[in-house]
Coordinates of C-alpha atoms (C1' of nucleotides) in Angstrom, one line a residue:
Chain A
X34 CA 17.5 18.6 -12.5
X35 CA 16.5 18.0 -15.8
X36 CA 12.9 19.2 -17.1
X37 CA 10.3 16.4 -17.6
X38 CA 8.7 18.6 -19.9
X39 CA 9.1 17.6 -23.8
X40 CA 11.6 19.3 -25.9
X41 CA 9.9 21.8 -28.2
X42 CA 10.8 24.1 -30.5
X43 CA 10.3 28.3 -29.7
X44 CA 7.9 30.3 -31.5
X45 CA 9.3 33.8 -31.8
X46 CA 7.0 34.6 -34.2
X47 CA 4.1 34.2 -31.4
X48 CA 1.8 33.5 -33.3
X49 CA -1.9 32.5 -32.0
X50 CA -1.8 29.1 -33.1
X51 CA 1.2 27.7 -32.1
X52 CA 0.6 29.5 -28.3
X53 CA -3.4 27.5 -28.7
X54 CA -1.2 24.3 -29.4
X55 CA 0.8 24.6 -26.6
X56 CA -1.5 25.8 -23.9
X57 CA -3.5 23.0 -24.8
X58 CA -0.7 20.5 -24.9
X59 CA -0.3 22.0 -21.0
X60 CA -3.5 20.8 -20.3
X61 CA -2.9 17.7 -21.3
X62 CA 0.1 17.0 -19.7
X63 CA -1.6 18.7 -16.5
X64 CA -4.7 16.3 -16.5
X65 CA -2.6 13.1 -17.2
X66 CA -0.7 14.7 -13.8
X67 CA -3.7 14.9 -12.1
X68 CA -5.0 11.3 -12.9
X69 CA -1.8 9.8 -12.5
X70 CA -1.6 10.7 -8.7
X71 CA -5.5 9.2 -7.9
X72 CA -4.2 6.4 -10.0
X73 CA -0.8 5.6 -8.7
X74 CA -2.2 6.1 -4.9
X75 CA -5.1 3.6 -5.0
X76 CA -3.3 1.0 -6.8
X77 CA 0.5 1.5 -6.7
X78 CA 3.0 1.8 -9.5
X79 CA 3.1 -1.9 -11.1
X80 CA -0.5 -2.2 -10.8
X81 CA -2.0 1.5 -12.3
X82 CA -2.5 1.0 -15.9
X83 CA -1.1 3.8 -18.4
X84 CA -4.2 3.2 -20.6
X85 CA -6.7 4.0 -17.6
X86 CA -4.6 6.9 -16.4
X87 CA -4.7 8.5 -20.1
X88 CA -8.5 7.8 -20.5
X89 CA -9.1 9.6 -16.7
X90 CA -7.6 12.4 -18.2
X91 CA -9.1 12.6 -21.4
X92 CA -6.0 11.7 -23.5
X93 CA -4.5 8.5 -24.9
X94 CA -2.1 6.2 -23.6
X95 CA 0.5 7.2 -26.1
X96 CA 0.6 10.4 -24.9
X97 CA 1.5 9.5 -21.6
X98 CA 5.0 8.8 -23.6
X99 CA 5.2 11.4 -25.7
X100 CA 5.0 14.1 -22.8
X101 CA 6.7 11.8 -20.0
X102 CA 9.3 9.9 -21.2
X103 CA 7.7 6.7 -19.7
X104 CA 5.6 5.4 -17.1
X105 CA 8.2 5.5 -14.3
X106 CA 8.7 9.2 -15.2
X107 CA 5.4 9.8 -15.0
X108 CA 5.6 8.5 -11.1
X109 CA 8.4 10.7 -10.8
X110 CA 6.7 14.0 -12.1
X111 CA 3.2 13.0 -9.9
X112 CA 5.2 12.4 -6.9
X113 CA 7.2 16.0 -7.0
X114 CA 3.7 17.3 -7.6
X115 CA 2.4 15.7 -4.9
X116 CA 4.8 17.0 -2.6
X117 CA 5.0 20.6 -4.3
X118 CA 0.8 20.2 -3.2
X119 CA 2.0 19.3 0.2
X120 CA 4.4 22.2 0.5
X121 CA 1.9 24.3 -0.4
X122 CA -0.8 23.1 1.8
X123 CA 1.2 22.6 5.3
X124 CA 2.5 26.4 4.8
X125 CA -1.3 27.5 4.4
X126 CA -1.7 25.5 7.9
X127 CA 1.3 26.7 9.8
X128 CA 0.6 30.4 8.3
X129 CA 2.4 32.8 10.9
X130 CA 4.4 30.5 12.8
X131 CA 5.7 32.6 15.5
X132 CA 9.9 31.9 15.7
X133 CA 9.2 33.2 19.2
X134 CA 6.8 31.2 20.5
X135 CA 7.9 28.4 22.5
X136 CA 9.4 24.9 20.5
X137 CA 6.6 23.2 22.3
X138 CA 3.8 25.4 20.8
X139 CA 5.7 25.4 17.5
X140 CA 5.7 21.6 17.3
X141 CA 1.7 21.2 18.7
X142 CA 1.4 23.5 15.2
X143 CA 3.1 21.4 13.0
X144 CA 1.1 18.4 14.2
X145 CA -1.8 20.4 13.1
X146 CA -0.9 21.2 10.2
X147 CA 0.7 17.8 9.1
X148 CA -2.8 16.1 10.4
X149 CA -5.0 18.6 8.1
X150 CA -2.1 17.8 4.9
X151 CA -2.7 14.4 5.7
X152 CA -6.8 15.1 5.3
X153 CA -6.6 16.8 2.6
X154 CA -3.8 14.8 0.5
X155 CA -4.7 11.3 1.2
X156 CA -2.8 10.4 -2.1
X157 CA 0.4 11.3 -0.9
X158 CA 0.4 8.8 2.4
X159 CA -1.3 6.3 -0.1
X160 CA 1.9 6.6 -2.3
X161 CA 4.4 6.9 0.3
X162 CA 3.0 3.6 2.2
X163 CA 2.7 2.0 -1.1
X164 CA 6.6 2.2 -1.9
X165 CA 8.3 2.5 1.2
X166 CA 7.2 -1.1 2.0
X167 CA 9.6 -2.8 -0.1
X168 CA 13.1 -1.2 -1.0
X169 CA 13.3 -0.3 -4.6
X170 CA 14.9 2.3 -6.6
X171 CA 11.8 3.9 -6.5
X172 CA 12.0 4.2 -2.9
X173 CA 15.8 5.1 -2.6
X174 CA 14.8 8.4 -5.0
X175 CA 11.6 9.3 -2.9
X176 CA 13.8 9.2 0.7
X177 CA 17.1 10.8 -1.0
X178 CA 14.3 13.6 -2.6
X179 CA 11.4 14.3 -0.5
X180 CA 11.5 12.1 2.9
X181 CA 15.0 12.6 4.3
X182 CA 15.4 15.8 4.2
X183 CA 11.5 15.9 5.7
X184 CA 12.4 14.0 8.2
X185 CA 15.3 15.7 9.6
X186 CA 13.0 18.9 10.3
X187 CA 10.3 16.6 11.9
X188 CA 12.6 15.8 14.1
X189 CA 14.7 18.8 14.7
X190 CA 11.2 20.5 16.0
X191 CA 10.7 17.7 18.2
X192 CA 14.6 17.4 19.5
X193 CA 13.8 21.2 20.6
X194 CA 10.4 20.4 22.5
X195 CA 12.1 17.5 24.0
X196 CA 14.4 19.7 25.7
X197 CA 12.2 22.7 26.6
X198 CA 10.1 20.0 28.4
X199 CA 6.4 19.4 28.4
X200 CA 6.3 16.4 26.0
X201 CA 6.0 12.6 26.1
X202 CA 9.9 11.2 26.2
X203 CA 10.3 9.6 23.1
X204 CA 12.7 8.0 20.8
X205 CA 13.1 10.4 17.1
X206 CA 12.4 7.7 15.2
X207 CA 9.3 6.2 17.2
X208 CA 8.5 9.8 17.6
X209 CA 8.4 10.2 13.5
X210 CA 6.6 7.0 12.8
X211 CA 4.4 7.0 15.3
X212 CA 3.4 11.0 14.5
X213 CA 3.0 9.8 11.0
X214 CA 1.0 7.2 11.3
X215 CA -1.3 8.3 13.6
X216 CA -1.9 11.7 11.6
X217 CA -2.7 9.7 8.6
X218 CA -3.9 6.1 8.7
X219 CA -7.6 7.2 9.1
X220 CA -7.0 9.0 5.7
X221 CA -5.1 6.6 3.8
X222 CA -7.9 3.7 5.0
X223 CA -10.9 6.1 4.3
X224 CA -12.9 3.7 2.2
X225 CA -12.1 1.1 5.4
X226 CA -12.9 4.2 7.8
X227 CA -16.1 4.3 6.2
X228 CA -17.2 1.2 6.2
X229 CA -16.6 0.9 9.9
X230 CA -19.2 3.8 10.5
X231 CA -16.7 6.4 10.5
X232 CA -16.3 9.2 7.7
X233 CA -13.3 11.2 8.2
X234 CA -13.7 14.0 5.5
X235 CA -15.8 16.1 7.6
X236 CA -13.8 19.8 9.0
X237 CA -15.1 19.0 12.5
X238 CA -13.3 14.9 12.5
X239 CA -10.4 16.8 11.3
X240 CA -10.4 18.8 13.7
X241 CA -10.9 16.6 16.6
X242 CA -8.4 14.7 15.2
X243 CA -5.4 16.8 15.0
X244 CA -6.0 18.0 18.9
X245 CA -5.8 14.6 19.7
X246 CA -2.7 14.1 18.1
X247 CA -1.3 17.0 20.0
X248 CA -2.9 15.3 23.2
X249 CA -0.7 12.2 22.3
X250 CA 2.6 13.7 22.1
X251 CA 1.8 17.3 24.4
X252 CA 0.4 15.9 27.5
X253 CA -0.3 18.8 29.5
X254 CA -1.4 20.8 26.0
X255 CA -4.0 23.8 27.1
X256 CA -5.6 22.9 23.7
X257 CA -5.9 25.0 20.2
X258 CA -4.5 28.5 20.5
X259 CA -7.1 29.9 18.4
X260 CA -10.2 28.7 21.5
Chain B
X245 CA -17.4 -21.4 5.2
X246 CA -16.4 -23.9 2.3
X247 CA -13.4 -25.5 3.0
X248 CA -10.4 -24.1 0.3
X249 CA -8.5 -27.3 0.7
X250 CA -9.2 -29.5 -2.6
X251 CA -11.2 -32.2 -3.2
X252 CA -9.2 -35.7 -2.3
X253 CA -10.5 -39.3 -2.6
X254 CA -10.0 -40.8 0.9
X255 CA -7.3 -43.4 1.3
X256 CA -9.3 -45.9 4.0
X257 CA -6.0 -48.9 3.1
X258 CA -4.4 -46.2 4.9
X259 CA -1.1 -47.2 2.4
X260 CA 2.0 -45.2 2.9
X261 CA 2.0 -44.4 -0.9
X262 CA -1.2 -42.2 -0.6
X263 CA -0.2 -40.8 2.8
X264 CA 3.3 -39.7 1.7
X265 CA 1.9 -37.9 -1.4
X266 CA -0.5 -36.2 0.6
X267 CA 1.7 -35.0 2.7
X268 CA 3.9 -33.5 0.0
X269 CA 0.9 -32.1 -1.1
X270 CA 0.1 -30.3 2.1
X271 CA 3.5 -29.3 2.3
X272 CA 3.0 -27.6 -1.0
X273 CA -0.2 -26.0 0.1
X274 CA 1.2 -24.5 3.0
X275 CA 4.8 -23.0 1.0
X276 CA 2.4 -21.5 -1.4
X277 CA 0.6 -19.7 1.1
X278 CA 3.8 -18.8 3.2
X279 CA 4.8 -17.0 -0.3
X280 CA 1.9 -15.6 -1.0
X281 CA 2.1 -13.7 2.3
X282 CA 4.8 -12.3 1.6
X283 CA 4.5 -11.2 -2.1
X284 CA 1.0 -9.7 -1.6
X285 CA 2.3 -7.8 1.3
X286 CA 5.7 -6.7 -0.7
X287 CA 3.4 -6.3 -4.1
X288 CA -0.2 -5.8 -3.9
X289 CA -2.7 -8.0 -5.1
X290 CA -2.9 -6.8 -8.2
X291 CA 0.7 -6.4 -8.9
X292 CA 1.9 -9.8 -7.1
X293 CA 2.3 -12.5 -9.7
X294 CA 1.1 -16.2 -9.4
X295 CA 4.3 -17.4 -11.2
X296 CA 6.7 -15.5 -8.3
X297 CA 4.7 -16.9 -5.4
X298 CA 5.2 -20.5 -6.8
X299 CA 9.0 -19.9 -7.9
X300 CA 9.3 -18.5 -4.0
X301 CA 7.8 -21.8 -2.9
X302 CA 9.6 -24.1 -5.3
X303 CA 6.4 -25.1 -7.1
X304 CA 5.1 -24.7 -10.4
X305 CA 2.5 -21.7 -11.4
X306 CA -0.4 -24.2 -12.5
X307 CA -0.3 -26.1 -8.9
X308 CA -1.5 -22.6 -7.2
X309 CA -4.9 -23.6 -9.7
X310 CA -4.7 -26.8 -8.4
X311 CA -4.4 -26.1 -4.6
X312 CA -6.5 -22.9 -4.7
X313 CA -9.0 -22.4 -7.4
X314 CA -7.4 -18.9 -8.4
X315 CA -5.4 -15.9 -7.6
X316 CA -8.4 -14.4 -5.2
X317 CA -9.3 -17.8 -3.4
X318 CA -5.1 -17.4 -3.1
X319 CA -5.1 -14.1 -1.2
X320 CA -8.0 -15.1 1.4
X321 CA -6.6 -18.3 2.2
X322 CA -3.2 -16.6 2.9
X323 CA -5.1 -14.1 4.7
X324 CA -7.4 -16.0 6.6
X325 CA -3.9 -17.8 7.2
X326 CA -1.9 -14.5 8.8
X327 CA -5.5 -13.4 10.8
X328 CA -4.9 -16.8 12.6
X329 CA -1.1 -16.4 13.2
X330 CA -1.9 -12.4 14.5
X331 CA -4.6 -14.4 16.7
X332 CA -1.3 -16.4 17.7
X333 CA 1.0 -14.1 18.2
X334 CA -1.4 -11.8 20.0
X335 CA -2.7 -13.9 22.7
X336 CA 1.3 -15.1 23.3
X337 CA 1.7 -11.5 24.1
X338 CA -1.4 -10.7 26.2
X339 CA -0.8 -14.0 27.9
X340 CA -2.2 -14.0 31.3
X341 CA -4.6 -11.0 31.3
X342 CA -6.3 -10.5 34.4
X343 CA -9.6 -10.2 34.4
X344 CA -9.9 -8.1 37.4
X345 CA -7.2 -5.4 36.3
X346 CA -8.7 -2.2 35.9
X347 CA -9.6 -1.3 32.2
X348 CA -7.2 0.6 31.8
X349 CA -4.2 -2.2 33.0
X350 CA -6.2 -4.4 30.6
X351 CA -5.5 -1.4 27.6
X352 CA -1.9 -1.5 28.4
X353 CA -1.5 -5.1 28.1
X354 CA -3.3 -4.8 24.9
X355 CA -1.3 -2.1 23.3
X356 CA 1.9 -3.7 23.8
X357 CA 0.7 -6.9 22.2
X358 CA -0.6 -5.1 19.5
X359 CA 2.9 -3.3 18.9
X360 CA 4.7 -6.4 19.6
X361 CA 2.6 -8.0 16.8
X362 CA 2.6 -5.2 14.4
X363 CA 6.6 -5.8 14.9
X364 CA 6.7 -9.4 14.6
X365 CA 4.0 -10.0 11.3
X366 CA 4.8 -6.6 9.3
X367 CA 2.7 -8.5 6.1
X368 CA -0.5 -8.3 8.1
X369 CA -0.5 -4.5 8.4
X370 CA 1.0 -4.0 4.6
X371 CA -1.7 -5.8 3.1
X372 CA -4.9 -4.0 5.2
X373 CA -3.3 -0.7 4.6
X374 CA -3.2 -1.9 0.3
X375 CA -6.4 -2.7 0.7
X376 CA -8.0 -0.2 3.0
X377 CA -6.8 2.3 0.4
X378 CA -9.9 1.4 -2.4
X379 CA -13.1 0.1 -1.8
X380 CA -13.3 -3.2 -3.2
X381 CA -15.1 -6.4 -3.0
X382 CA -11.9 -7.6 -1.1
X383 CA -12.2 -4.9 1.5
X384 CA -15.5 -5.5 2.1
X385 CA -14.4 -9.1 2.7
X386 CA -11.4 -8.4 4.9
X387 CA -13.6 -5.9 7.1
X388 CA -16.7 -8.2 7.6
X389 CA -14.5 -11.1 8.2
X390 CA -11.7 -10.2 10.0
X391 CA -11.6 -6.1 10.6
X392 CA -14.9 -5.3 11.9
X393 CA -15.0 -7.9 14.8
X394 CA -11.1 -6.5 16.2
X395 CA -12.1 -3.0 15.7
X396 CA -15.2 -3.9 17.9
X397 CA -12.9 -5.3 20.5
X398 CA -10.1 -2.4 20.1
X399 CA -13.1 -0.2 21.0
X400 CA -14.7 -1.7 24.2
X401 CA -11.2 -1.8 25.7
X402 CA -11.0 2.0 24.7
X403 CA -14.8 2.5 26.1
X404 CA -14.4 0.9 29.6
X405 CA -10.9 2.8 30.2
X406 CA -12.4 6.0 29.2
X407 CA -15.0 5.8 31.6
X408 CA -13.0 4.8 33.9
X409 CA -10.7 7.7 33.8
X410 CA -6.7 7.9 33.4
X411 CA -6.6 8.1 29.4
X412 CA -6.5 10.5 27.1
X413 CA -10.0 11.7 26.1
X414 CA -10.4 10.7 22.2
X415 CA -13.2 10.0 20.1
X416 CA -13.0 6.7 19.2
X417 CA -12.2 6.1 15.8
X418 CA -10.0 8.4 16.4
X419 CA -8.5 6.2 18.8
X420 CA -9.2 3.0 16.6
X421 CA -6.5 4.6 14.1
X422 CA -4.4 6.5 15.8
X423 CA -3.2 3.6 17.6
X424 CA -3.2 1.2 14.6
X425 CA -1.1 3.9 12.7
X426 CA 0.8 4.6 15.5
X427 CA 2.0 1.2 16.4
X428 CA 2.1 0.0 12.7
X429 CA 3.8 2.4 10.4
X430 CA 7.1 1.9 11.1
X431 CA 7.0 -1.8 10.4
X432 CA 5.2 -1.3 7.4
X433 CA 7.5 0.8 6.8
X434 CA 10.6 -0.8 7.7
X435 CA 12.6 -0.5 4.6
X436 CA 12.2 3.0 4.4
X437 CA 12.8 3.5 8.3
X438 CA 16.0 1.9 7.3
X439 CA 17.1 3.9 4.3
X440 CA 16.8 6.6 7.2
X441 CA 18.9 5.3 9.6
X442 CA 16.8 3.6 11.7
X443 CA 16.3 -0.3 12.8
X444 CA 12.8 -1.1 13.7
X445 CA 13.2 -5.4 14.2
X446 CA 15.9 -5.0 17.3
X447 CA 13.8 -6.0 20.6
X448 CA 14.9 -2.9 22.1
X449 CA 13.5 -1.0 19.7
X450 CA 10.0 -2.9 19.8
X451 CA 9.8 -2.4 23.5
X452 CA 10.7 1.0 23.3
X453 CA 8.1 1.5 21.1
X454 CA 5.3 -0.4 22.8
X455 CA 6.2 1.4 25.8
X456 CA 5.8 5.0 24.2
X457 CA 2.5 4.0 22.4
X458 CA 1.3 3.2 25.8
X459 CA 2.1 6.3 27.2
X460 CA 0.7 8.2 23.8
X461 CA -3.0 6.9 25.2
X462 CA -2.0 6.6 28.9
X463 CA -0.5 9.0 29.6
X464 CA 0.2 8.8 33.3
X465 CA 1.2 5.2 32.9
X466 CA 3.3 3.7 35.9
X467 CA 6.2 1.7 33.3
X468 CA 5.8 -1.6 32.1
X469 CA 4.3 -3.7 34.8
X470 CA 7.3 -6.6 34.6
X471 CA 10.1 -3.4 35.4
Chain C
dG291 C1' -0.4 -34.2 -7.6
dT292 C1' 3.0 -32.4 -10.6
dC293 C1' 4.5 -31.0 -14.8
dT294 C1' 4.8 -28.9 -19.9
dA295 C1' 2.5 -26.4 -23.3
dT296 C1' -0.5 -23.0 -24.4
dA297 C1' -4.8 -20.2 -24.7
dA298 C1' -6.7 -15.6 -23.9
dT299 C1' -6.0 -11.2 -22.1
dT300 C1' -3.5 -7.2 -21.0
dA301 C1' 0.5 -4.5 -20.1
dG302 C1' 4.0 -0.4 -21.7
dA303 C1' 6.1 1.4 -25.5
dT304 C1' 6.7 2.6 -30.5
dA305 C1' 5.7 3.8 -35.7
dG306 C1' 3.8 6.6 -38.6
dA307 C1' -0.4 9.2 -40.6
dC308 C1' -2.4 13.6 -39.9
Chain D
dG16 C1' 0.6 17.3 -30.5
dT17 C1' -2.8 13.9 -31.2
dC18 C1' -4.4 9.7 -32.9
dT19 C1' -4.8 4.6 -34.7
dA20 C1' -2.5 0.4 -35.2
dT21 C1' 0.7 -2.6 -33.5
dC22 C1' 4.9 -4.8 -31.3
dT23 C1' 6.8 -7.5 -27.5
dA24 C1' 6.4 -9.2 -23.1
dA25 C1' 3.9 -10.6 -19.2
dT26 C1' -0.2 -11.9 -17.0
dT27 C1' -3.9 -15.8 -15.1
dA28 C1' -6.0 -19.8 -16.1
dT29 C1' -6.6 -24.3 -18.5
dA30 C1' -5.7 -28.9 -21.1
dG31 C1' -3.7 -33.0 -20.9
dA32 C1' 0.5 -36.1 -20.4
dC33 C1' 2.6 -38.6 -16.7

DNA sequence: GTCTATAATTAGATAGAC
DNA sequence: GTCTATCTAATTATAGAC
């Protein structure tokens, strides 16, 4: 609704200056962005530091203030990024998602695509696990803004597979958590991955991963469509 | 290895005095870990406060010092502490598990445990998943200590059904967290889950869930073997 | 063992120079 | 817009009375 951006006054005159000012002033505010997101995912709101955000980013902590109004809209702003990110990402997955094809091959390629988003944005699993543990305002925006509505196509594609036939019976809601959580815990626990002899950032554990997840909920899947 | 319990003069009069102040004191102990579950799990280590945890158990902040020598010594006892009661829980739920079963009998059993415990100690998952996120000095603690021997055990079960046939083929770290993730997340999640509508702590719904976890990784499974 | 008082550090936010 | 300096509040840990 209303801009997190700063107020500032227009420069008709465009002039060089003031547009140098102001571009650089973006790139500020982007980096602080950027930095908050790592920050915020690896230790969670109360415990990421504004001063250690600011120096990631090259800035100082009072500018943190200056271009969000504080550190809670800072979360704010790094979690609609985030998701803008994840928007962006699962469409370059799904790609030409065929209205025709059949709800069951439409859902095995959202499970693709969610388990390759959930690879390549660990941070926004991190952030989501982080706050929906423990019920907070913070939490209460997230579902109302991003997660509900989220939800309610996860499991609209999986109400229509459920009644074309072919997948595991299954509750919506075990079907959502479950689907979520086995598409991203190996990403979220990477550093743990890792140190149990697994590294999950390679294309090929991707990969192997996300037909497995179809395996899980597609039995009788005839594997990728693209093989 | 060393014992976290603090030093205490032996009483060999065997005096009630002595015996009844110990025992307060060991009633302390235990309060202060019982909060410190739940706080760490709710907070984060970072972000959990000392003075909460002793205000939850009706003790002063110093007397955490006292009984553990500091916040970290704290957060292993009280894990240490919910590894034993998962240990607990677990084997309730396996209960009689016949050795000659086939492996993959023996994999059902220990999928619905593992769901069933996921459901019943909610803290345990919300504080590997906090600090799975970053390495650390206490994830490489938790995962020596307490991760790497269970993820051993989570394997060879997976190993022995998989060459015995009648699972879904997975690679298996891949199986290792797809299955924690699946039979976790919504637990973890639980005030979330509510926000959207759905009640993960009614029996039903644990069952329910165990039962479709089973069927995620076996999936021609015959029903629960007590139906 | 339990309590009060406090030391030492760090947090987010603000004021004001430039 | 950016920077230094600083305010207020909260943190963990400790000292010492009882």
């Amino acid at each position: 609704m209303s801009s997190q951006r700063p107020p500032h006054v227009d420069t008709p005159h465009a002039g060089t200056a003031p547009r140098r000012r102001q571009a650089r002033a973006e790139e500020t505010r982007r980096a602080l962005l950027e930095a908050a997101l790592t920050e915020f995912a690896e230790k969670g709101f109360e415990a990421a530091s504004t001063r250690a955000i600011a120096h990631a980013a090259g800035a100082h902590q009072p500018q943190i203030n200056y271009h969000f109004e504080s550190k809670e809209e800072l979360w704010r702003a790094a979690v609609d990024h985030l998701f803008g990110q994840l928007d962006e990402v699962f469409g370059a997955h799904t790609g030409d998602l065929d209205c025709h094809a059949s709800a069951r091959d439409r859902l095995a390629v959202l499970i693709r695509a969610f388990v390759h988003s959930a690879a390549e944005l660990p941070e926004l699993n991190r952030i989501m696990v982080r706050e929906a543990t423990t019920d907070s305002a913070r939490l209460r925006w997230i579902v109302d803004r991003h997660t509900r509505p989220r939800f309610a196509e996860a499991v609209d594609a999986w109400r229509a597979a459920q009644i074309e036939g072919g997948v595991t019976p299954m509750d919506e809601a075990i079907f959502y958590y479950s689907f979520i959580g086995a598409s991203s815990l190996v990403y979220v626990n990477a550093p743990e991955a890792r140190l149990l002899g697994c590294d999950p950032s390679t294309p090929e554990f991707v990969s192997a991963h996300a037909e497995a997840v179809v395996r899980m909920f597609l039995p009788e899947s005839p594997g990728p469509p693209d093989s």
